[in-house]
Short mmCIF file of C-alpha atoms and ligand atoms in Angstrom, two decimals:
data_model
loop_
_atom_site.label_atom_id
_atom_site.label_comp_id
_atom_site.label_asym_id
_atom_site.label_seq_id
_atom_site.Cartn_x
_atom_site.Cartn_y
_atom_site.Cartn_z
CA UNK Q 13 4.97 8.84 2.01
CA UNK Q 14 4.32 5.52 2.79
CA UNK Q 15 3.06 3.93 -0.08
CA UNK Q 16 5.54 5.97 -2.08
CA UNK Q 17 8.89 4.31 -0.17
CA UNK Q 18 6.79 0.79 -0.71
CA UNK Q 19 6.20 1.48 -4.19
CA UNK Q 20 9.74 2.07 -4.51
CA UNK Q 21 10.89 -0.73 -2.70
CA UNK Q 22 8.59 -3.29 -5.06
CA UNK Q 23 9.86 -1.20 -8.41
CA UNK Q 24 13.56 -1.70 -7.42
CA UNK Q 25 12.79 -5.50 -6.49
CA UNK Q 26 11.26 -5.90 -9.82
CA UNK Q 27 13.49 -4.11 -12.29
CA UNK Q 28 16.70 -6.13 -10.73
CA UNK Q 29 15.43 -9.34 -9.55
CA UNK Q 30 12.34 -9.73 -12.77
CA UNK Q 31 14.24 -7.79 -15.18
CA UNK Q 32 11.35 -5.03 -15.86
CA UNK Q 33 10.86 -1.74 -16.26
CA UNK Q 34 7.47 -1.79 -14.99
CA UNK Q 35 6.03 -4.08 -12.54
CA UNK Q 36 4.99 -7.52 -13.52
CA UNK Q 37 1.20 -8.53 -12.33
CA UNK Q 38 3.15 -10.35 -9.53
CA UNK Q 39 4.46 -6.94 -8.18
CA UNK Q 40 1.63 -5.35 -9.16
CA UNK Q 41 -0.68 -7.86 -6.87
CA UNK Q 42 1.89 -6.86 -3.89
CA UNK Q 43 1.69 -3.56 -4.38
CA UNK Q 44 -2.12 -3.27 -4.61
CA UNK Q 45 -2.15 -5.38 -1.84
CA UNK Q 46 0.15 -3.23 0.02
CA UNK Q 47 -1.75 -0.54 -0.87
CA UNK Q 48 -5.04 -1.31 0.30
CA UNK Q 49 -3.92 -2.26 4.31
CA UNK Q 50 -2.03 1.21 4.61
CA UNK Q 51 -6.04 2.44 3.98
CA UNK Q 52 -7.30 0.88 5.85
CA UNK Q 53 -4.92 0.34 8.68
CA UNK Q 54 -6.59 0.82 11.89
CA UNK Q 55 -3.38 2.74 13.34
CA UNK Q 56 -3.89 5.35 10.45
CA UNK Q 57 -3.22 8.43 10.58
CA UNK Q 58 -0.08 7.60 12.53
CA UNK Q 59 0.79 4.00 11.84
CA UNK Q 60 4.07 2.20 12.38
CA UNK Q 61 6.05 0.28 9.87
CA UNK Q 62 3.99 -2.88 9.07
CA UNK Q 63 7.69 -4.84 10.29
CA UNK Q 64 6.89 -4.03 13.97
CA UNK Q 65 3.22 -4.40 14.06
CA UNK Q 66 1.54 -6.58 16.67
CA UNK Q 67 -0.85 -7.94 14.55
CA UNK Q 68 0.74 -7.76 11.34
CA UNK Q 69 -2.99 -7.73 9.34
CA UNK Q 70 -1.08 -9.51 6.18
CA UNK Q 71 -2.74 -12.82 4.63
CA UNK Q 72 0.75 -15.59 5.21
CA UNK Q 73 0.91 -15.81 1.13
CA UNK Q 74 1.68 -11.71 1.03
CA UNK Q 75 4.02 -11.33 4.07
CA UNK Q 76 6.53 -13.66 2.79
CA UNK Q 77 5.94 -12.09 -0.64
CA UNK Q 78 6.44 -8.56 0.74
CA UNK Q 79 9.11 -9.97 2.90
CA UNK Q 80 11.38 -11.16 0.13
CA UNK Q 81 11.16 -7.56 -1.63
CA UNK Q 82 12.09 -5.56 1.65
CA UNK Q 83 14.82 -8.18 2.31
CA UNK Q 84 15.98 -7.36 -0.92
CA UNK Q 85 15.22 -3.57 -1.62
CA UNK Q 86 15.29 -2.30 1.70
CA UNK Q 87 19.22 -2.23 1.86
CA UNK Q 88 19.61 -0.77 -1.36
CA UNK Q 89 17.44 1.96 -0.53
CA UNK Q 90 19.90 4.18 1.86
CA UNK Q 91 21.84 4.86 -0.82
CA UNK Q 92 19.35 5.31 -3.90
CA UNK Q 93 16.50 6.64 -1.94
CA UNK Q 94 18.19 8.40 1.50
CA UNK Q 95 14.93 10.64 1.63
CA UNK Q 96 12.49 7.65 1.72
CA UNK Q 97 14.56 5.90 3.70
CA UNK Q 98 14.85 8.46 6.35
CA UNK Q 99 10.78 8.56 6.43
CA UNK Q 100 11.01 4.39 6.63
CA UNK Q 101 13.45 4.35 9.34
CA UNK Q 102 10.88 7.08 11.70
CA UNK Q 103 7.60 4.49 10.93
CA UNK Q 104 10.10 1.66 11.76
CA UNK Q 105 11.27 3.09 15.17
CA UNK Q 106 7.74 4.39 16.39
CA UNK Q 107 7.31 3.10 19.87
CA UNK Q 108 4.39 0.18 19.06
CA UNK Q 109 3.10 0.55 23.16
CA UNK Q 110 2.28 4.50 22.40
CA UNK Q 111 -0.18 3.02 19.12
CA UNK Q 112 -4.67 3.80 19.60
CA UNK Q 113 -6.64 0.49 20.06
CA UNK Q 114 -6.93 -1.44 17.20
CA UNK Q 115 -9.90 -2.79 14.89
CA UNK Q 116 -9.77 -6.28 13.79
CA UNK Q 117 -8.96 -6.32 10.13
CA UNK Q 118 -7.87 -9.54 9.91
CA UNK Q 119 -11.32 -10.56 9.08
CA UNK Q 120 -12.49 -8.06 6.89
CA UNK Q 121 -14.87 -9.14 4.43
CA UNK Q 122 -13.49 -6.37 1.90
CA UNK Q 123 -10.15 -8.09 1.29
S1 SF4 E 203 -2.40 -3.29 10.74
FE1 SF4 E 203 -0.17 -3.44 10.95
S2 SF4 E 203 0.47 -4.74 9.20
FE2 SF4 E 203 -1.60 -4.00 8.75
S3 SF4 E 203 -1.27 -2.12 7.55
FE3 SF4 E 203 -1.48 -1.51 9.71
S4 SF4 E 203 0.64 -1.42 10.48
FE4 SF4 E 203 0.67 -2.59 8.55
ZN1 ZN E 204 8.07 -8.11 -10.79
#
């Protein structure tokens, strides 16, 4: 459910702000990239909304990238998306102190 209410989020940022109907290689980069840390998240199966993590695992470059598309999209998504939404807003309020150790993935050599 995740990756589908990011997916969304990236597809409305690029149809309105890029003009297209399917995602440019920029999008495409964030969403792969996106992607990739909800597999291998080390709060998975039961991980918050990457907004309130501690360690927020995402290179500098891709945080502000992903940034700018929830700034924009995540607004518009109450009213286009209520469903997703509603799945966005549990992750978001997940209380972070209740969360299993985590792994360092910071470092990993597979990203
Ligand atoms: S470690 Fe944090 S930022 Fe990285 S995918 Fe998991 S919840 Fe998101
Ligand atoms: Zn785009």
């Amino acid at each position: 459910m995740e990756k589908l209410s990011i997916e969304t989020m990236i597809k409305m940022y690029c149809l309105h702000i890029h003009g297209n109907q399917e995602l440019c290689a920029d999008c495409s980069e964030i969403l792969d990239y996106a992607f990739k840390r909800i597999e291998i998240c080390p709060y998975q199966p039961d991980k918050p909304a990457c907004a309130e993590c501690p360690i927020h695992c995402y290179s500098a470059d891709m945080r502000e990238r992903i940034r700018l598309v929830m700034r924009y999209a995540g607004p518009r998504m109450w009213y286009r998306h209520p469903i997703v939404s509603l799945y966005h807003l549990r992750t978001k309020n997940k209380n972070i102190t209740e969360l299993p150790p985590k792994k360092d993935v910071k470092n990993d050599k597979n990203l």
